[in-house]
Amino acid sequence: MDTPILDRLIEELKVMPEDLQYRVLEFARTLVGLQIHGVPGKELLNFAETIFPANVDLSQAIPIISGVNLSGHHKYLLSCRDLHSLNLSRANLSGLYMNDVNLSGANLNESNLSNTRLSHANLKGASLIGVNLTKASLGGANLRNADLSYSIMTNTNLVGAFYNSETIFPNGSDLSKAIYLESGANLSNIFFTKINLSRVNLSNTNLSNSILKYIDLSYANLSNANLTNANLEGAILDGANLEGAIFSTTIMPDGSVRNN
């Protein structure tokens, strides 16, 4: 793309609503050799792997690194971002709105996530050892294979958060409103939408009367699963194992109804 076109996009960026501007500024991570005019350095997130042109003033840029203190910054600063596999250990992220953020495989050990909103966040395989999750909201978050040992989970919201046998919680955790996502589980009447469950093992699972719209089930194991009256509209089933699955008035991804 030509520089004049990008300059025009930047001008449009500056008049966007503040929360949207923070999200769109993610494009700066891939800019190389571009003249950036009029975008304050404090608006930019400086990731360890970010490559900026030499003339960009990063003196006020926000480093996304271990030990960073982002509490008090714009609350949508990290919302919807892809932060997978980053090292954010000992970071202060208290009070931020990090809904829908991708933190899969990230290192969050000993970080402060108190009062942080992580609804529908992807924390699959993340390390959250010794994290302060006091009054944090993890509703609908993906906690499969996550390690939360020794974390402080006082008044932590886990409604609809899903986990598996590999998830490690601190002793005494209240999982009564979380969802156990594993082979043979009873997930009838469950409501899932727009989440990534690729490669999950749901063999022999009861998914009858469930809403599974627009979820990614690519390469998932659904063998012998009960999908009676399930709604899979818009779901991704590429490579999924459906051998022996029960289909009865099941709405398929294309909207058709399947009966075995």
mmCIF file of C-alpha atoms in Angstrom:
data_model
loop_
_atom_site.group_PDB
_atom_site.id
_atom_site.type_symbol
_atom_site.label_atom_id
_atom_site.label_comp_id
_atom_site.label_asym_id
_atom_site.label_seq_id
_atom_site.Cartn_x
_atom_site.Cartn_y
_atom_site.Cartn_z
ATOM 1 C CA MET A 1 0.000 0.000 0.000
ATOM 2 C CA ASP A 2 1.326 3.480 -0.914
ATOM 3 C CA THR A 3 2.376 5.837 1.873
ATOM 4 C CA PRO A 4 -0.202 8.553 0.880
ATOM 5 C CA ILE A 5 -2.977 6.003 1.273
ATOM 6 C CA LEU A 6 -1.704 4.950 4.661
ATOM 7 C CA ASP A 7 -1.361 8.599 5.708
ATOM 8 C CA ARG A 8 -5.010 9.119 4.820
ATOM 9 C CA LEU A 9 -5.969 6.080 6.872
ATOM 10 C CA ILE A 10 -4.075 7.515 9.813
ATOM 11 C CA GLU A 11 -5.989 10.798 9.492
ATOM 12 C CA GLU A 12 -9.236 8.835 9.597
ATOM 13 C CA LEU A 13 -7.942 6.904 12.576
ATOM 14 C CA LYS A 14 -7.481 10.071 14.606
ATOM 15 C CA VAL A 15 -11.193 10.951 14.442
ATOM 16 C CA MET A 16 -12.411 7.491 15.435
ATOM 17 C CA PRO A 17 -13.966 6.884 18.862
ATOM 18 C CA GLU A 18 -11.276 6.427 21.479
ATOM 19 C CA ASP A 19 -11.968 2.775 22.247
ATOM 20 C CA LEU A 20 -11.965 1.857 18.550
ATOM 21 C CA GLN A 21 -8.801 3.886 17.964
ATOM 22 C CA TYR A 22 -6.886 1.831 20.500
ATOM 23 C CA ARG A 23 -7.889 -1.354 18.737
ATOM 24 C CA VAL A 24 -7.096 -0.146 15.242
ATOM 25 C CA LEU A 25 -3.664 1.097 16.326
ATOM 26 C CA GLU A 26 -2.647 -2.555 16.478
ATOM 27 C CA PHE A 27 -1.751 -2.169 12.806
ATOM 28 C CA ALA A 28 1.330 -0.199 13.886
ATOM 29 C CA ARG A 29 2.959 -3.476 14.895
ATOM 30 C CA THR A 30 3.511 -4.316 11.233
ATOM 31 C CA LEU A 31 4.570 -0.919 9.910
ATOM 32 C CA VAL A 32 8.078 -0.795 8.501
ATOM 33 C CA GLY A 33 9.514 2.290 6.802
ATOM 34 C CA LEU A 34 6.297 4.312 7.052
ATOM 35 C CA GLN A 35 6.234 8.023 7.881
ATOM 36 C CA ILE A 36 3.764 8.365 10.765
ATOM 37 C CA HIS A 37 2.522 11.935 11.087
ATOM 38 C CA GLY A 38 0.361 13.200 13.933
ATOM 39 C CA VAL A 39 -0.113 9.960 15.858
ATOM 40 C CA PRO A 40 1.089 10.516 19.441
ATOM 41 C CA GLY A 41 3.688 8.028 20.594
ATOM 42 C CA LYS A 42 1.741 7.481 23.784
ATOM 43 C CA GLU A 43 -1.042 5.928 21.707
ATOM 44 C CA LEU A 44 1.243 3.123 20.497
ATOM 45 C CA LEU A 45 1.871 -0.214 22.147
ATOM 46 C CA ASN A 46 5.504 -1.223 21.919
ATOM 47 C CA PHE A 47 5.698 -5.010 21.772
ATOM 48 C CA ALA A 48 9.061 -6.717 22.006
ATOM 49 C CA GLU A 49 8.788 -7.867 18.387
ATOM 50 C CA THR A 50 7.459 -4.571 17.002
ATOM 51 C CA ILE A 51 9.488 -2.966 14.216
ATOM 52 C CA PHE A 52 9.056 0.815 13.942
ATOM 53 C CA PRO A 53 10.686 3.195 11.449
ATOM 54 C CA ALA A 54 13.649 5.089 12.879
ATOM 55 C CA ASN A 55 11.876 8.478 12.917
ATOM 56 C CA VAL A 56 9.027 7.445 15.245
ATOM 57 C CA ASP A 57 9.244 8.902 18.761
ATOM 58 C CA LEU A 58 8.598 6.027 21.154
ATOM 59 C CA SER A 59 9.514 7.930 24.307
ATOM 60 C CA GLN A 60 5.882 7.788 25.444
ATOM 61 C CA ALA A 61 4.965 4.462 23.863
ATOM 62 C CA ILE A 62 3.636 1.785 26.176
ATOM 63 C CA PRO A 63 5.888 -1.283 26.426
ATOM 64 C CA ILE A 64 4.027 -4.577 26.667
ATOM 65 C CA ILE A 65 6.627 -6.502 28.631
ATOM 66 C CA SER A 66 7.178 -8.328 31.899
ATOM 67 C CA GLY A 67 6.561 -6.086 34.911
ATOM 68 C CA VAL A 68 4.750 -3.336 32.996
ATOM 69 C CA ASN A 69 2.224 -1.237 34.944
ATOM 70 C CA LEU A 70 -0.860 -0.564 32.826
ATOM 71 C CA SER A 71 -3.256 0.117 35.685
ATOM 72 C CA GLY A 72 -4.699 3.589 35.202
ATOM 73 C CA HIS A 73 -4.228 3.565 31.426
ATOM 74 C CA HIS A 74 -7.184 3.613 29.057
ATOM 75 C CA LYS A 75 -9.413 0.740 30.165
ATOM 76 C CA TYR A 76 -9.801 -0.616 26.610
ATOM 77 C CA LEU A 77 -6.059 -0.553 25.953
ATOM 78 C CA LEU A 78 -5.746 -4.334 25.551
ATOM 79 C CA SER A 79 -9.319 -5.239 24.624
ATOM 80 C CA CYS A 80 -9.653 -7.735 21.736
ATOM 81 C CA ARG A 81 -5.882 -7.847 21.194
ATOM 82 C CA ASP A 82 -3.738 -10.794 20.196
ATOM 83 C CA LEU A 83 -1.251 -11.193 23.044
ATOM 84 C CA HIS A 84 -0.649 -14.911 22.700
ATOM 85 C CA SER A 85 2.604 -16.314 24.103
ATOM 86 C CA LEU A 86 3.715 -12.918 25.475
ATOM 87 C CA ASN A 87 5.608 -12.595 28.753
ATOM 88 C CA LEU A 88 3.470 -10.427 31.032
ATOM 89 C CA SER A 89 4.697 -11.875 34.308
ATOM 90 C CA ARG A 90 4.486 -9.488 37.281
ATOM 91 C CA ALA A 91 2.520 -7.018 35.126
ATOM 92 C CA ASN A 92 -0.088 -4.757 36.724
ATOM 93 C CA LEU A 93 -3.204 -5.041 34.556
ATOM 94 C CA SER A 94 -5.659 -4.229 37.316
ATOM 95 C CA GLY A 95 -8.973 -2.726 36.228
ATOM 96 C CA LEU A 96 -8.447 -3.106 32.483
ATOM 97 C CA TYR A 97 -11.180 -4.284 30.104
ATOM 98 C CA MET A 98 -9.490 -7.224 28.362
ATOM 99 C CA ASN A 99 -12.596 -8.875 26.972
ATOM 100 C CA ASP A 100 -12.011 -11.217 24.010
ATOM 101 C CA VAL A 101 -8.233 -10.870 24.317
ATOM 102 C CA ASN A 102 -6.057 -13.753 23.106
ATOM 103 C CA LEU A 103 -3.640 -14.687 25.885
ATOM 104 C CA SER A 104 -3.212 -18.321 24.918
ATOM 105 C CA GLY A 105 0.167 -19.618 26.010
ATOM 106 C CA ALA A 106 1.019 -16.307 27.700
ATOM 107 C CA ASN A 107 3.087 -16.006 30.886
ATOM 108 C CA LEU A 108 1.075 -14.045 33.455
ATOM 109 C CA ASN A 109 2.770 -15.405 36.562
ATOM 110 C CA GLU A 110 2.459 -13.165 39.638
ATOM 111 C CA SER A 111 0.624 -10.471 37.682
ATOM 112 C CA ASN A 112 -2.152 -8.287 39.115
ATOM 113 C CA LEU A 113 -5.475 -8.910 37.380
ATOM 114 C CA SER A 114 -7.716 -7.734 40.203
ATOM 115 C CA ASN A 115 -10.948 -6.124 38.961
ATOM 116 C CA THR A 116 -9.888 -6.934 35.389
ATOM 117 C CA ARG A 117 -12.527 -7.950 32.859
ATOM 118 C CA LEU A 118 -11.467 -11.016 30.892
ATOM 119 C CA SER A 119 -14.848 -12.122 29.585
ATOM 120 C CA HIS A 120 -14.495 -14.593 26.704
ATOM 121 C CA ALA A 121 -10.710 -14.238 26.842
ATOM 122 C CA ASN A 122 -8.627 -17.068 25.408
ATOM 123 C CA LEU A 123 -6.338 -18.232 28.216
ATOM 124 C CA LYS A 124 -5.764 -21.713 26.844
ATOM 125 C CA GLY A 125 -2.418 -23.024 28.045
ATOM 126 C CA ALA A 126 -1.610 -19.755 29.825
ATOM 127 C CA SER A 127 0.478 -19.730 33.004
ATOM 128 C CA LEU A 128 -1.255 -17.753 35.759
ATOM 129 C CA ILE A 129 0.675 -19.024 38.765
ATOM 130 C CA GLY A 130 0.302 -16.737 41.779
ATOM 131 C CA VAL A 131 -1.902 -14.238 39.931
ATOM 132 C CA ASN A 132 -4.175 -11.848 41.837
ATOM 133 C CA LEU A 133 -7.636 -12.442 40.333
ATOM 134 C CA THR A 134 -9.623 -10.776 43.116
ATOM 135 C CA LYS A 135 -12.990 -9.616 41.703
ATOM 136 C CA ALA A 136 -11.797 -10.379 38.168
ATOM 137 C CA SER A 137 -14.409 -11.418 35.600
ATOM 138 C CA LEU A 138 -13.564 -14.574 33.639
ATOM 139 C CA GLY A 139 -17.073 -15.248 32.380
ATOM 140 C CA GLY A 140 -16.957 -17.414 29.260
ATOM 141 C CA ALA A 141 -13.152 -17.487 29.266
ATOM 142 C CA ASN A 142 -11.229 -20.427 27.810
ATOM 143 C CA LEU A 143 -9.191 -21.904 30.664
ATOM 144 C CA ARG A 144 -8.318 -25.218 29.052
ATOM 145 C CA ASN A 145 -4.828 -26.380 30.058
ATOM 146 C CA ALA A 146 -4.279 -23.158 32.038
ATOM 147 C CA ASP A 147 -2.272 -23.225 35.274
ATOM 148 C CA LEU A 148 -3.817 -21.041 37.993
ATOM 149 C CA SER A 149 -2.088 -22.685 40.940
ATOM 150 C CA TYR A 150 -1.514 -20.445 43.976
ATOM 151 C CA SER A 151 -3.657 -17.693 42.433
ATOM 152 C CA ILE A 152 -5.890 -15.475 44.579
ATOM 153 C CA MET A 153 -9.464 -16.002 43.371
ATOM 154 C CA THR A 154 -11.520 -14.108 45.950
ATOM 155 C CA ASN A 155 -14.908 -13.198 44.404
ATOM 156 C CA THR A 156 -13.638 -14.155 40.944
ATOM 157 C CA ASN A 157 -16.434 -14.536 38.380
ATOM 158 C CA LEU A 158 -16.132 -17.907 36.604
ATOM 159 C CA VAL A 159 -19.673 -18.073 35.228
ATOM 160 C CA GLY A 160 -19.532 -19.926 31.908
ATOM 161 C CA ALA A 161 -15.739 -20.212 31.948
ATOM 162 C CA PHE A 162 -14.719 -23.590 30.573
ATOM 163 C CA TYR A 163 -11.904 -25.823 31.681
ATOM 164 C CA ASN A 164 -10.682 -29.398 31.289
ATOM 165 C CA SER A 165 -8.827 -32.056 33.238
ATOM 166 C CA GLU A 166 -5.511 -30.320 32.517
ATOM 167 C CA THR A 167 -6.603 -27.010 34.087
ATOM 168 C CA ILE A 168 -5.010 -26.399 37.490
ATOM 169 C CA PHE A 169 -6.973 -24.305 40.010
ATOM 170 C CA PRO A 170 -5.890 -23.238 43.504
ATOM 171 C CA ASN A 171 -7.344 -25.260 46.364
ATOM 172 C CA GLY A 172 -10.863 -24.252 47.353
ATOM 173 C CA SER A 173 -11.827 -22.703 43.989
ATOM 174 C CA ASP A 174 -15.584 -22.441 43.404
ATOM 175 C CA LEU A 175 -16.191 -24.110 40.036
ATOM 176 C CA SER A 176 -19.935 -24.533 40.494
ATOM 177 C CA LYS A 177 -20.733 -22.119 37.650
ATOM 178 C CA ALA A 178 -17.798 -23.032 35.402
ATOM 179 C CA ILE A 179 -18.139 -25.608 32.629
ATOM 180 C CA TYR A 180 -16.156 -28.831 32.555
ATOM 181 C CA LEU A 181 -15.298 -29.405 28.896
ATOM 182 C CA GLU A 182 -14.091 -32.959 28.471
ATOM 183 C CA SER A 183 -14.985 -36.285 26.900
ATOM 184 C CA GLY A 184 -18.221 -37.711 28.304
ATOM 185 C CA ALA A 185 -19.371 -34.444 29.884
ATOM 186 C CA ASN A 186 -23.052 -33.498 30.106
ATOM 187 C CA LEU A 187 -23.349 -30.215 28.215
ATOM 188 C CA SER A 188 -27.022 -30.386 27.315
ATOM 189 C CA ASN A 189 -28.713 -26.980 26.997
ATOM 190 C CA ILE A 190 -25.315 -25.271 26.953
ATOM 191 C CA PHE A 191 -24.920 -21.928 25.151
ATOM 192 C CA PHE A 192 -21.656 -21.332 23.278
ATOM 193 C CA THR A 193 -21.181 -18.788 20.526
ATOM 194 C CA LYS A 194 -18.181 -17.401 18.641
ATOM 195 C CA ILE A 195 -15.546 -19.263 20.644
ATOM 196 C CA ASN A 196 -12.596 -21.395 19.590
ATOM 197 C CA LEU A 197 -12.932 -25.063 20.519
ATOM 198 C CA SER A 198 -10.689 -26.424 17.799
ATOM 199 C CA ARG A 199 -9.177 -29.850 18.561
ATOM 200 C CA VAL A 200 -11.218 -30.218 21.746
ATOM 201 C CA ASN A 201 -12.182 -33.748 22.773
ATOM 202 C CA LEU A 202 -15.966 -33.913 23.131
ATOM 203 C CA SER A 203 -16.379 -37.592 22.333
ATOM 204 C CA ASN A 204 -19.372 -39.245 24.032
ATOM 205 C CA THR A 205 -20.534 -35.803 25.182
ATOM 206 C CA ASN A 206 -24.199 -34.914 25.614
ATOM 207 C CA LEU A 207 -24.731 -31.740 23.581
ATOM 208 C CA SER A 208 -28.466 -32.134 23.109
ATOM 209 C CA ASN A 209 -30.488 -28.905 22.929
ATOM 210 C CA SER A 210 -27.258 -26.900 22.945
ATOM 211 C CA ILE A 211 -26.560 -23.647 21.110
ATOM 212 C CA LEU A 212 -23.198 -23.905 19.350
ATOM 213 C CA LYS A 213 -23.520 -21.112 16.814
ATOM 214 C CA TYR A 214 -20.451 -19.751 15.020
ATOM 215 C CA ILE A 215 -17.962 -21.694 17.142
ATOM 216 C CA ASP A 216 -14.755 -23.203 15.781
ATOM 217 C CA LEU A 217 -14.888 -26.988 16.142
ATOM 218 C CA SER A 218 -12.292 -27.713 13.485
ATOM 219 C CA TYR A 219 -10.544 -31.032 14.093
ATOM 220 C CA ALA A 220 -12.583 -31.525 17.273
ATOM 221 C CA ASN A 221 -13.478 -35.046 18.371
ATOM 222 C CA LEU A 222 -17.272 -35.285 18.403
ATOM 223 C CA SER A 223 -17.446 -39.035 17.931
ATOM 224 C CA ASN A 224 -20.540 -40.568 19.558
ATOM 225 C CA ALA A 225 -21.650 -37.131 20.777
ATOM 226 C CA ASN A 226 -25.377 -36.528 21.189
ATOM 227 C CA LEU A 227 -26.295 -33.554 18.980
ATOM 228 C CA THR A 228 -30.067 -33.949 19.182
ATOM 229 C CA ASN A 229 -31.770 -30.558 18.691
ATOM 230 C CA ALA A 230 -28.366 -28.848 18.745
ATOM 231 C CA ASN A 231 -27.888 -25.631 16.769
ATOM 232 C CA LEU A 232 -24.575 -25.579 14.864
ATOM 233 C CA GLU A 233 -25.429 -22.661 12.597
ATOM 234 C CA GLY A 234 -22.251 -21.043 11.257
ATOM 235 C CA ALA A 235 -20.001 -23.456 13.161
ATOM 236 C CA ILE A 236 -16.698 -24.621 11.649
ATOM 237 C CA LEU A 237 -16.515 -28.415 11.445
ATOM 238 C CA ASP A 238 -13.548 -28.790 9.102
ATOM 239 C CA GLY A 239 -11.693 -31.976 9.978
ATOM 240 C CA ALA A 240 -14.002 -32.747 12.913
ATOM 241 C CA ASN A 241 -14.564 -36.395 13.829
ATOM 242 C CA LEU A 242 -18.331 -36.981 13.700
ATOM 243 C CA GLU A 243 -18.232 -40.769 13.621
ATOM 244 C CA GLY A 244 -21.179 -42.199 15.527
ATOM 245 C CA ALA A 245 -22.560 -38.767 16.439
ATOM 246 C CA ILE A 246 -26.329 -38.581 16.901
ATOM 247 C CA PHE A 247 -28.109 -36.088 14.650
ATOM 248 C CA SER A 248 -31.814 -35.504 15.218
ATOM 249 C CA THR A 249 -33.378 -32.195 14.151
ATOM 250 C CA THR A 250 -29.836 -30.853 14.351
ATOM 251 C CA ILE A 251 -29.247 -27.500 12.643
ATOM 252 C CA MET A 252 -26.040 -27.782 10.630
ATOM 253 C CA PRO A 253 -23.575 -24.947 9.814
ATOM 254 C CA ASP A 254 -25.304 -24.195 6.494
ATOM 255 C CA GLY A 255 -28.716 -23.956 8.158
ATOM 256 C CA SER A 256 -29.948 -27.334 6.965
ATOM 257 C CA VAL A 257 -31.546 -29.816 9.360
ATOM 258 C CA ARG A 258 -29.891 -33.206 9.734
ATOM 259 C CA ASN A 259 -31.508 -36.386 11.001
ATOM 260 C CA ASN A 260 -29.912 -39.808 11.311
#
